[in-house]
PDB file of C-alpha atoms in Angstrom:
ATOM      1  CA  MET A   1     -36.934  22.805-142.469  1.00  0.00           C
ATOM      2  CA  GLU A   2     -39.291  21.639-139.738  1.00  0.00           C
ATOM      3  CA  ARG A   3     -36.362  20.162-137.803  1.00  0.00           C
ATOM      4  CA  LYS A   4     -34.613  23.530-137.951  1.00  0.00           C
ATOM      5  CA  LYS A   5     -37.709  25.282-136.575  1.00  0.00           C
ATOM      6  CA  ASP A   6     -38.050  22.670-133.837  1.00  0.00           C
ATOM      7  CA  PHE A   7     -34.390  23.110-132.927  1.00  0.00           C
ATOM      8  CA  GLU A   8     -34.746  26.913-132.771  1.00  0.00           C
ATOM      9  CA  ALA A   9     -37.855  26.590-130.592  1.00  0.00           C
ATOM     10  CA  LEU A  10     -36.060  24.168-128.278  1.00  0.00           C
ATOM     11  CA  TYR A  11     -33.049  26.489-128.130  1.00  0.00           C
ATOM     12  CA  ARG A  12     -35.222  29.483-127.173  1.00  0.00           C
ATOM     13  CA  LYS A  13     -37.038  27.452-124.545  1.00  0.00           C
ATOM     14  CA  ASN A  14     -33.786  26.207-123.017  1.00  0.00           C
ATOM     15  CA  LEU A  15     -32.352  29.728-123.076  1.00  0.00           C
ATOM     16  CA  GLU A  16     -35.355  31.130-121.204  1.00  0.00           C
ATOM     17  CA  LEU A  17     -35.169  28.285-118.704  1.00  0.00           C
ATOM     18  CA  THR A  18     -31.457  28.936-118.142  1.00  0.00           C
ATOM     19  CA  LYS A  19     -32.075  32.658-117.637  1.00  0.00           C
ATOM     20  CA  LYS A  20     -34.791  31.880-115.104  1.00  0.00           C
ATOM     21  CA  GLN A  21     -32.533  29.474-113.202  1.00  0.00           C
ATOM     22  CA  VAL A  22     -29.707  32.031-113.118  1.00  0.00           C
ATOM     23  CA  ARG A  23     -32.071  34.714-111.773  1.00  0.00           C
ATOM     24  CA  GLU A  24     -33.416  32.393-109.098  1.00  0.00           C
ATOM     25  CA  ALA A  25     -29.898  31.341-108.087  1.00  0.00           C
ATOM     26  CA  VAL A  26     -29.114  34.909-106.969  1.00  0.00           C
ATOM     27  CA  ASN A  27     -30.449  35.027-103.414  1.00  0.00           C
ATOM     28  CA  GLU A  28     -29.705  36.487-100.004  1.00  0.00           C
ATOM     29  CA  ASP A  29     -27.011  33.882 -99.353  1.00  0.00           C
ATOM     30  CA  LEU A  30     -24.925  35.111-102.285  1.00  0.00           C
ATOM     31  CA  LEU A  31     -25.470  38.770-101.378  1.00  0.00           C
ATOM     32  CA  ILE A  32     -24.279  38.111 -97.821  1.00  0.00           C
ATOM     33  CA  ILE A  33     -21.235  36.151 -98.999  1.00  0.00           C
ATOM     34  CA  GLN A  34     -20.223  38.859-101.493  1.00  0.00           C
ATOM     35  CA  ALA A  35     -20.609  41.593 -98.867  1.00  0.00           C
ATOM     36  CA  ILE A  36     -18.548  39.792 -96.210  1.00  0.00           C
ATOM     37  CA  SER A  37     -15.890  38.942 -98.811  1.00  0.00           C
ATOM     38  CA  SER A  38     -15.690  42.660 -99.605  1.00  0.00           C
ATOM     39  CA  VAL A  39     -15.293  43.432 -95.890  1.00  0.00           C
ATOM     40  CA  GLY A  40     -12.406  40.967 -95.754  1.00  0.00           C
ATOM     41  CA  ASP A  41     -10.736  42.592 -98.754  1.00  0.00           C
ATOM     42  CA  ILE A  42     -11.193  46.044 -97.209  1.00  0.00           C
ATOM     43  CA  ASP A  43      -9.689  44.875 -93.904  1.00  0.00           C
ATOM     44  CA  LYS A  44      -6.606  43.477 -95.643  1.00  0.00           C
ATOM     45  CA  THR A  45      -6.130  46.585 -97.796  1.00  0.00           C
ATOM     46  CA  ALA A  46      -6.756  49.067 -94.972  1.00  0.00           C
ATOM     47  CA  ASN A  47      -4.404  47.177 -92.656  1.00  0.00           C
ATOM     48  CA  LEU A  48      -1.627  47.115 -95.258  1.00  0.00           C
ATOM     49  CA  LEU A  49      -1.988  50.813 -96.123  1.00  0.00           C
ATOM     50  CA  SER A  50      -2.276  51.792 -92.445  1.00  0.00           C
ATOM     51  CA  LYS A  51       1.088  50.167 -91.763  1.00  0.00           C
ATOM     52  CA  ARG A  52       2.565  52.139 -94.648  1.00  0.00           C
ATOM     53  CA  LEU A  53       0.985  55.347 -93.306  1.00  0.00           C
ATOM     54  CA  ARG A  54       2.473  54.698 -89.867  1.00  0.00           C
ATOM     55  CA  GLU A  55       5.983  54.281 -91.285  1.00  0.00           C
ATOM     56  CA  TRP A  56       5.619  57.431 -93.370  1.00  0.00           C
ATOM     57  CA  PHE A  57       4.049  59.548 -90.613  1.00  0.00           C
ATOM     58  CA  ALA A  58       6.666  58.381 -88.072  1.00  0.00           C
ATOM     59  CA  LEU A  59       9.246  60.390 -90.034  1.00  0.00           C
ATOM     60  CA  TYR A  60       7.190  63.480 -89.206  1.00  0.00           C
ATOM     61  CA  ASN A  61       5.801  62.723 -85.735  1.00  0.00           C
ATOM     62  CA  PRO A  62       7.060  59.425 -84.267  1.00  0.00           C
ATOM     63  CA  GLU A  63       5.563  60.134 -80.832  1.00  0.00           C
ATOM     64  CA  LEU A  64       1.974  60.087 -82.120  1.00  0.00           C
ATOM     65  CA  GLU A  65       2.608  56.984 -84.207  1.00  0.00           C
ATOM     66  CA  HIS A  66       3.828  55.063 -81.143  1.00  0.00           C
ATOM     67  CA  ARG A  67       1.092  56.380 -78.856  1.00  0.00           C
ATOM     68  CA  VAL A  68      -1.930  55.300 -80.932  1.00  0.00           C
ATOM     69  CA  LYS A  69      -2.121  51.548 -81.573  1.00  0.00           C
ATOM     70  CA  GLU A  70      -5.521  51.225 -83.280  1.00  0.00           C
ATOM     71  CA  HIS A  71      -5.234  51.866 -87.031  1.00  0.00           C
ATOM     72  CA  GLU A  72      -8.596  53.555 -87.622  1.00  0.00           C
ATOM     73  CA  GLU A  73      -8.131  55.952 -84.702  1.00  0.00           C
ATOM     74  CA  PHE A  74      -4.605  56.732 -85.896  1.00  0.00           C
ATOM     75  CA  VAL A  75      -5.828  57.575 -89.411  1.00  0.00           C
ATOM     76  CA  LYS A  76      -8.415  60.004 -88.036  1.00  0.00           C
ATOM     77  CA  LEU A  77      -5.804  61.699 -85.830  1.00  0.00           C
ATOM     78  CA  VAL A  78      -3.458  62.144 -88.799  1.00  0.00           C
ATOM     79  CA  ILE A  79      -6.244  63.817 -90.776  1.00  0.00           C
ATOM     80  CA  ALA A  80      -7.230  66.005 -87.802  1.00  0.00           C
ATOM     81  CA  GLN A  81      -3.632  67.044 -87.107  1.00  0.00           C
ATOM     82  CA  ASN A  82      -3.252  68.640 -90.530  1.00  0.00           C
ATOM     83  CA  GLU A  83       0.401  69.739 -90.281  1.00  0.00           C
ATOM     84  CA  LYS A  84       0.185  70.605 -86.566  1.00  0.00           C
ATOM     85  CA  LYS A  85       2.651  68.813 -84.334  1.00  0.00           C
ATOM     86  CA  ALA A  86       4.211  69.345 -80.940  1.00  0.00           C
ATOM     87  CA  ASP A  87       7.213  71.674 -80.904  1.00  0.00           C
ATOM     88  CA  ASP A  88       9.257  69.113 -78.980  1.00  0.00           C
ATOM     89  CA  SER A  89       8.648  66.307 -81.501  1.00  0.00           C
ATOM     90  CA  MET A  90      11.826  64.656 -82.740  1.00  0.00           C
ATOM     91  CA  GLY A  91      10.348  64.239 -86.224  1.00  0.00           C
ATOM     92  CA  LYS A  92      11.418  66.171 -89.296  1.00  0.00           C
ATOM     93  CA  SER A  93       9.412  69.180 -90.453  1.00  0.00           C
ATOM     94  CA  PHE A  94       7.905  68.505 -93.891  1.00  0.00           C
ATOM     95  CA  GLU A  95       7.157  70.826 -96.753  1.00  0.00           C
ATOM     96  CA  LYS A  96       3.450  71.391 -97.397  1.00  0.00           C
ATOM     97  CA  GLU A  97       3.499  69.215-100.525  1.00  0.00           C
ATOM     98  CA  ASP A  98       5.265  66.368 -98.702  1.00  0.00           C
ATOM     99  CA  PHE A  99       2.798  66.392 -95.831  1.00  0.00           C
ATOM    100  CA  GLY A 100      -0.038  66.655 -98.337  1.00  0.00           C
ATOM    101  CA  GLN A 101       0.860  63.219 -99.676  1.00  0.00           C
ATOM    102  CA  ILE A 102       0.588  61.759 -96.180  1.00  0.00           C
ATOM    103  CA  LEU A 103      -2.809  63.401 -95.734  1.00  0.00           C
ATOM    104  CA  SER A 104      -3.930  62.071 -99.111  1.00  0.00           C
ATOM    105  CA  LEU A 105      -3.067  58.498 -98.116  1.00  0.00           C
ATOM    106  CA  ALA A 106      -4.799  58.940 -94.747  1.00  0.00           C
ATOM    107  CA  GLY A 107      -7.906  60.240 -96.531  1.00  0.00           C
ATOM    108  CA  HIS A 108      -8.082  57.225 -98.828  1.00  0.00           C
ATOM    109  CA  ILE A 109      -7.637  54.812 -95.905  1.00  0.00           C
ATOM    110  CA  ASN A 110     -10.371  56.622 -93.989  1.00  0.00           C
ATOM    111  CA  SER A 111     -12.656  56.160 -97.007  1.00  0.00           C
ATOM    112  CA  LEU A 112     -12.007  52.423 -96.801  1.00  0.00           C
ATOM    113  CA  TYR A 113     -13.042  52.387 -93.145  1.00  0.00           C
ATOM    114  CA  GLU A 114     -16.200  54.318 -94.035  1.00  0.00           C
ATOM    115  CA  LEU A 115     -16.962  51.801 -96.792  1.00  0.00           C
ATOM    116  CA  ARG A 116     -16.457  48.974 -94.297  1.00  0.00           C
ATOM    117  CA  GLN A 117     -18.997  50.587 -91.971  1.00  0.00           C
ATOM    118  CA  GLN A 118     -21.397  50.875 -94.909  1.00  0.00           C
ATOM    119  CA  TYR A 119     -21.101  47.142 -95.598  1.00  0.00           C
ATOM    120  CA  PHE A 120     -21.460  46.428 -91.864  1.00  0.00           C
ATOM    121  CA  ASN A 121     -24.780  48.310 -91.833  1.00  0.00           C
ATOM    122  CA  TYR A 122     -25.877  46.525 -95.020  1.00  0.00           C
ATOM    123  CA  LEU A 123     -25.072  43.108 -93.563  1.00  0.00           C
ATOM    124  CA  GLU A 124     -26.912  43.939 -90.360  1.00  0.00           C
ATOM    125  CA  LYS A 125     -29.977  44.956 -92.376  1.00  0.00           C
ATOM    126  CA  ILE A 126     -30.056  41.899 -94.658  1.00  0.00           C
ATOM    127  CA  LEU A 127     -29.297  39.434 -91.838  1.00  0.00           C
ATOM    128  CA  LYS A 128     -32.034  40.953 -89.687  1.00  0.00           C
ATOM    129  CA  LYS A 129     -34.507  40.281 -92.478  1.00  0.00           C
ATOM    130  CA  TYR A 130     -33.166  36.887 -93.589  1.00  0.00           C
ATOM    131  CA  CYS A 131     -31.945  35.206 -90.374  1.00  0.00           C
ATOM    132  CA  PRO A 132     -32.779  37.372 -87.328  1.00  0.00           C
ATOM    133  CA  SER A 133     -32.227  34.617 -84.763  1.00  0.00           C
ATOM    134  CA  VAL A 134     -28.699  33.938 -86.023  1.00  0.00           C
ATOM    135  CA  LEU A 135     -27.954  37.682 -86.091  1.00  0.00           C
ATOM    136  CA  ALA A 136     -28.990  38.112 -82.447  1.00  0.00           C
ATOM    137  CA  ILE A 137     -26.305  35.627 -81.387  1.00  0.00           C
ATOM    138  CA  THR A 138     -23.490  36.301 -83.842  1.00  0.00           C
ATOM    139  CA  GLY A 139     -23.743  39.921 -84.939  1.00  0.00           C
ATOM    140  CA  PRO A 140     -23.364  40.892 -88.635  1.00  0.00           C
ATOM    141  CA  ILE A 141     -19.680  40.071 -89.225  1.00  0.00           C
ATOM    142  CA  ILE A 142     -19.428  36.676 -87.529  1.00  0.00           C
ATOM    143  CA  GLY A 143     -22.831  35.634 -88.876  1.00  0.00           C
ATOM    144  CA  ALA A 144     -21.834  36.540 -92.429  1.00  0.00           C
ATOM    145  CA  LYS A 145     -18.476  34.761 -92.064  1.00  0.00           C
ATOM    146  CA  LEU A 146     -20.285  31.594 -90.989  1.00  0.00           C
ATOM    147  CA  PHE A 147     -22.434  31.906 -94.122  1.00  0.00           C
ATOM    148  CA  GLY A 148     -19.303  32.290 -96.214  1.00  0.00           C
ATOM    149  CA  HIS A 149     -17.795  29.071 -94.858  1.00  0.00           C
ATOM    150  CA  ALA A 150     -21.027  27.050 -94.794  1.00  0.00           C
ATOM    151  CA  GLY A 151     -22.205  28.301 -98.205  1.00  0.00           C
ATOM    152  CA  SER A 152     -25.802  29.198 -97.349  1.00  0.00           C
ATOM    153  CA  LEU A 153     -28.359  29.387 -94.555  1.00  0.00           C
ATOM    154  CA  ARG A 154     -29.700  25.979 -95.583  1.00  0.00           C
ATOM    155  CA  LYS A 155     -26.257  24.394 -95.311  1.00  0.00           C
ATOM    156  CA  LEU A 156     -25.614  26.117 -91.978  1.00  0.00           C
ATOM    157  CA  ALA A 157     -28.958  24.831 -90.686  1.00  0.00           C
ATOM    158  CA  VAL A 158     -28.142  21.187 -91.459  1.00  0.00           C
ATOM    159  CA  LEU A 159     -24.584  21.261 -90.100  1.00  0.00           C
ATOM    160  CA  PRO A 160     -24.061  19.648 -86.685  1.00  0.00           C
ATOM    161  CA  SER A 161     -23.042  22.105 -83.980  1.00  0.00           C
ATOM    162  CA  SER A 162     -19.620  20.426 -83.719  1.00  0.00           C
ATOM    163  CA  THR A 163     -18.925  21.380 -87.340  1.00  0.00           C
ATOM    164  CA  ILE A 164     -20.189  24.939 -86.856  1.00  0.00           C
ATOM    165  CA  GLN A 165     -17.802  25.234 -83.909  1.00  0.00           C
ATOM    166  CA  LEU A 166     -14.831  24.521 -86.216  1.00  0.00           C
ATOM    167  CA  LEU A 167     -15.884  26.582 -89.253  1.00  0.00           C
ATOM    168  CA  GLY A 168     -12.895  28.732 -90.155  1.00  0.00           C
ATOM    169  CA  ALA A 169     -10.402  26.339 -88.543  1.00  0.00           C
ATOM    170  CA  GLU A 170     -10.180  23.957 -91.492  1.00  0.00           C
ATOM    171  CA  LYS A 171      -6.432  24.432 -91.954  1.00  0.00           C
ATOM    172  CA  ALA A 172      -5.690  23.751 -88.283  1.00  0.00           C
ATOM    173  CA  LEU A 173      -7.940  20.688 -88.335  1.00  0.00           C
ATOM    174  CA  PHE A 174      -6.243  19.365 -91.482  1.00  0.00           C
ATOM    175  CA  ARG A 175      -2.846  19.920 -89.850  1.00  0.00           C
ATOM    176  CA  HIS A 176      -4.019  17.982 -86.779  1.00  0.00           C
ATOM    177  CA  LEU A 177      -5.208  15.074 -88.917  1.00  0.00           C
ATOM    178  CA  GLN A 178      -2.153  15.155 -91.170  1.00  0.00           C
ATOM    179  CA  THR A 179       0.251  14.947 -88.216  1.00  0.00           C
ATOM    180  CA  ARG A 180      -1.852  12.223 -86.570  1.00  0.00           C
ATOM    181  CA  GLY A 181      -2.486  14.265 -83.469  1.00  0.00           C
ATOM    182  CA  ARG A 182       0.959  15.807 -83.014  1.00  0.00           C
ATOM    183  CA  ALA A 183      -0.502  19.200 -83.864  1.00  0.00           C
ATOM    184  CA  LYS A 184      -3.209  20.305 -81.435  1.00  0.00           C
ATOM    185  CA  SER A 185      -6.824  19.847 -82.466  1.00  0.00           C
ATOM    186  CA  PRO A 186      -8.548  23.258 -82.844  1.00  0.00           C
ATOM    187  CA  LYS A 187     -11.317  24.075 -80.375  1.00  0.00           C
ATOM    188  CA  HIS A 188     -12.973  26.753 -82.496  1.00  0.00           C
ATOM    189  CA  GLY A 189     -12.674  28.717 -85.728  1.00  0.00           C
ATOM    190  CA  ILE A 190     -14.608  31.887 -86.546  1.00  0.00           C
ATOM    191  CA  LEU A 191     -16.274  31.732 -83.130  1.00  0.00           C
ATOM    192  CA  SER A 192     -12.951  32.720 -81.550  1.00  0.00           C
ATOM    193  CA  GLN A 193     -13.849  36.271 -82.671  1.00  0.00           C
ATOM    194  CA  HIS A 194     -17.128  36.286 -80.724  1.00  0.00           C
ATOM    195  CA  PRO A 195     -17.262  38.806 -77.820  1.00  0.00           C
ATOM    196  CA  VAL A 196     -18.080  35.989 -75.383  1.00  0.00           C
ATOM    197  CA  MET A 197     -14.621  34.506 -75.955  1.00  0.00           C
ATOM    198  CA  GLY A 198     -13.067  37.679 -74.587  1.00  0.00           C
ATOM    199  CA  LYS A 199     -15.108  37.406 -71.396  1.00  0.00           C
ATOM    200  CA  VAL A 200     -14.132  33.875 -70.375  1.00  0.00           C
ATOM    201  CA  LYS A 201     -10.858  32.364 -69.225  1.00  0.00           C
ATOM    202  CA  PHE A 202      -8.710  30.679 -71.852  1.00  0.00           C
ATOM    203  CA  LYS A 203      -9.402  27.211 -70.452  1.00  0.00           C
ATOM    204  CA  GLU A 204     -13.153  27.841 -70.911  1.00  0.00           C
ATOM    205  CA  HIS A 205     -12.868  28.785 -74.600  1.00  0.00           C
ATOM    206  CA  GLY A 206     -13.784  25.283 -75.724  1.00  0.00           C
ATOM    207  CA  LYS A 207     -16.891  25.211 -73.545  1.00  0.00           C
ATOM    208  CA  ALA A 208     -17.975  28.679 -74.681  1.00  0.00           C
ATOM    209  CA  ALA A 209     -17.481  27.750 -78.346  1.00  0.00           C
ATOM    210  CA  ARG A 210     -19.597  24.602 -77.901  1.00  0.00           C
ATOM    211  CA  VAL A 211     -22.447  26.572 -76.329  1.00  0.00           C
ATOM    212  CA  LEU A 212     -22.287  29.236 -79.048  1.00  0.00           C
ATOM    213  CA  ALA A 213     -22.228  26.642 -81.831  1.00  0.00           C
ATOM    214  CA  ASP A 214     -25.173  24.797 -80.304  1.00  0.00           C
ATOM    215  CA  LYS A 215     -27.296  27.964 -80.098  1.00  0.00           C
ATOM    216  CA  ILE A 216     -26.271  29.107 -83.595  1.00  0.00           C
ATOM    217  CA  SER A 217     -27.205  25.701 -85.009  1.00  0.00           C
ATOM    218  CA  LEU A 218     -30.643  25.944 -83.410  1.00  0.00           C
ATOM    219  CA  ALA A 219     -31.080  29.561 -84.559  1.00  0.00           C
ATOM    220  CA  ALA A 220     -30.134  28.667 -88.152  1.00  0.00           C
ATOM    221  CA  ARG A 221     -32.770  25.917 -88.256  1.00  0.00           C
ATOM    222  CA  ILE A 222     -35.405  28.268 -86.862  1.00  0.00           C
ATOM    223  CA  ASP A 223     -34.565  30.933 -89.453  1.00  0.00           C
ATOM    224  CA  TYR A 224     -34.335  28.531 -92.386  1.00  0.00           C
ATOM    225  CA  PHE A 225     -37.633  26.799 -91.656  1.00  0.00           C
ATOM    226  CA  LYS A 226     -39.281  30.184 -90.903  1.00  0.00           C
ATOM    227  CA  GLY A 227     -39.988  29.359 -87.293  1.00  0.00           C
ATOM    228  CA  GLN A 228     -40.853  31.889 -84.599  1.00  0.00           C
ATOM    229  CA  TYR A 229     -38.043  34.334 -83.786  1.00  0.00           C
ATOM    230  CA  ALA A 230     -35.965  33.022 -80.889  1.00  0.00           C
ATOM    231  CA  GLY A 231     -32.849  35.202 -81.046  1.00  0.00           C
ATOM    232  CA  ASP A 232     -33.427  37.048 -77.777  1.00  0.00           C
ATOM    233  CA  LYS A 233     -34.213  33.826 -75.899  1.00  0.00           C
ATOM    234  CA  LEU A 234     -31.129  32.012 -77.220  1.00  0.00           C
ATOM    235  CA  ARG A 235     -28.900  35.006 -76.547  1.00  0.00           C
ATOM    236  CA  LYS A 236     -30.208  35.272 -72.982  1.00  0.00           C
ATOM    237  CA  GLU A 237     -29.372  31.595 -72.400  1.00  0.00           C
ATOM    238  CA  ILE A 238     -25.780  32.272 -73.487  1.00  0.00           C
ATOM    239  CA  GLU A 239     -25.562  35.429 -71.354  1.00  0.00           C
ATOM    240  CA  GLU A 240     -26.730  33.507 -68.284  1.00  0.00           C
ATOM    241  CA  LYS A 241     -23.684  31.263 -68.665  1.00  0.00           C
ATOM    242  CA  PHE A 242     -21.011  33.742 -69.740  1.00  0.00           C
ATOM    243  CA  GLY A 243     -22.323  37.269 -69.143  1.00  0.00           C
ATOM    244  CA  LYS A 244     -23.718  39.962 -71.425  1.00  0.00           C
ATOM    245  CA  TRP A 245     -21.939  41.369 -74.463  1.00  0.00           C
ATOM    246  CA  GLU A 246     -22.452  44.280 -76.826  1.00  0.00           C
TER     247      GLU A 246
END
């Protein structure tokens, strides 16, 4: 009888300990990773549906579909057009119900873009609080993607800058190693999306990625160990080399 009571007491104690550990395991790192994963899912879905909308709308107004290349802008123009099209358009005139289905799809896609902006704002807010120095260099999306690949701020802080430079290029690196150098070694991964990369010549991409990775590595250590904010200083050092970015 006493053994049964002891077992029940031990069970309750272990259960409470497990609950506590689960609660403590949910931190900013996981929130950031879930949010950026949702952004990725939204991007894939919105891109797929936007292509479908373009094909459908081209039956009605092919000129507008060809003129506007950016998906989000195109969706907004479809909604704003609302059955109005140029008289000289070569597209077919649709019945109200038929065009209504196109508008319905455009409305749902637009909602996805609005949700993406909501997550963007959320990521910016949480990163500003959790790792402001990293945010100043990377922006919300790239910073969150680095978290997703590294696993946490702690892991990002202990990674060498050379590894940070290649985060997101794991497949290309594996291909390079697998082919024993026949496939080119990647120069950068996620950092290829950084605005700085669009400001420099292609042959300078490797250099720019190294500088970015070095500053991000330093910023991550500062943020993780709760050092004094250095985002503006680190960003200025990058801008002095490659120019300012938004």
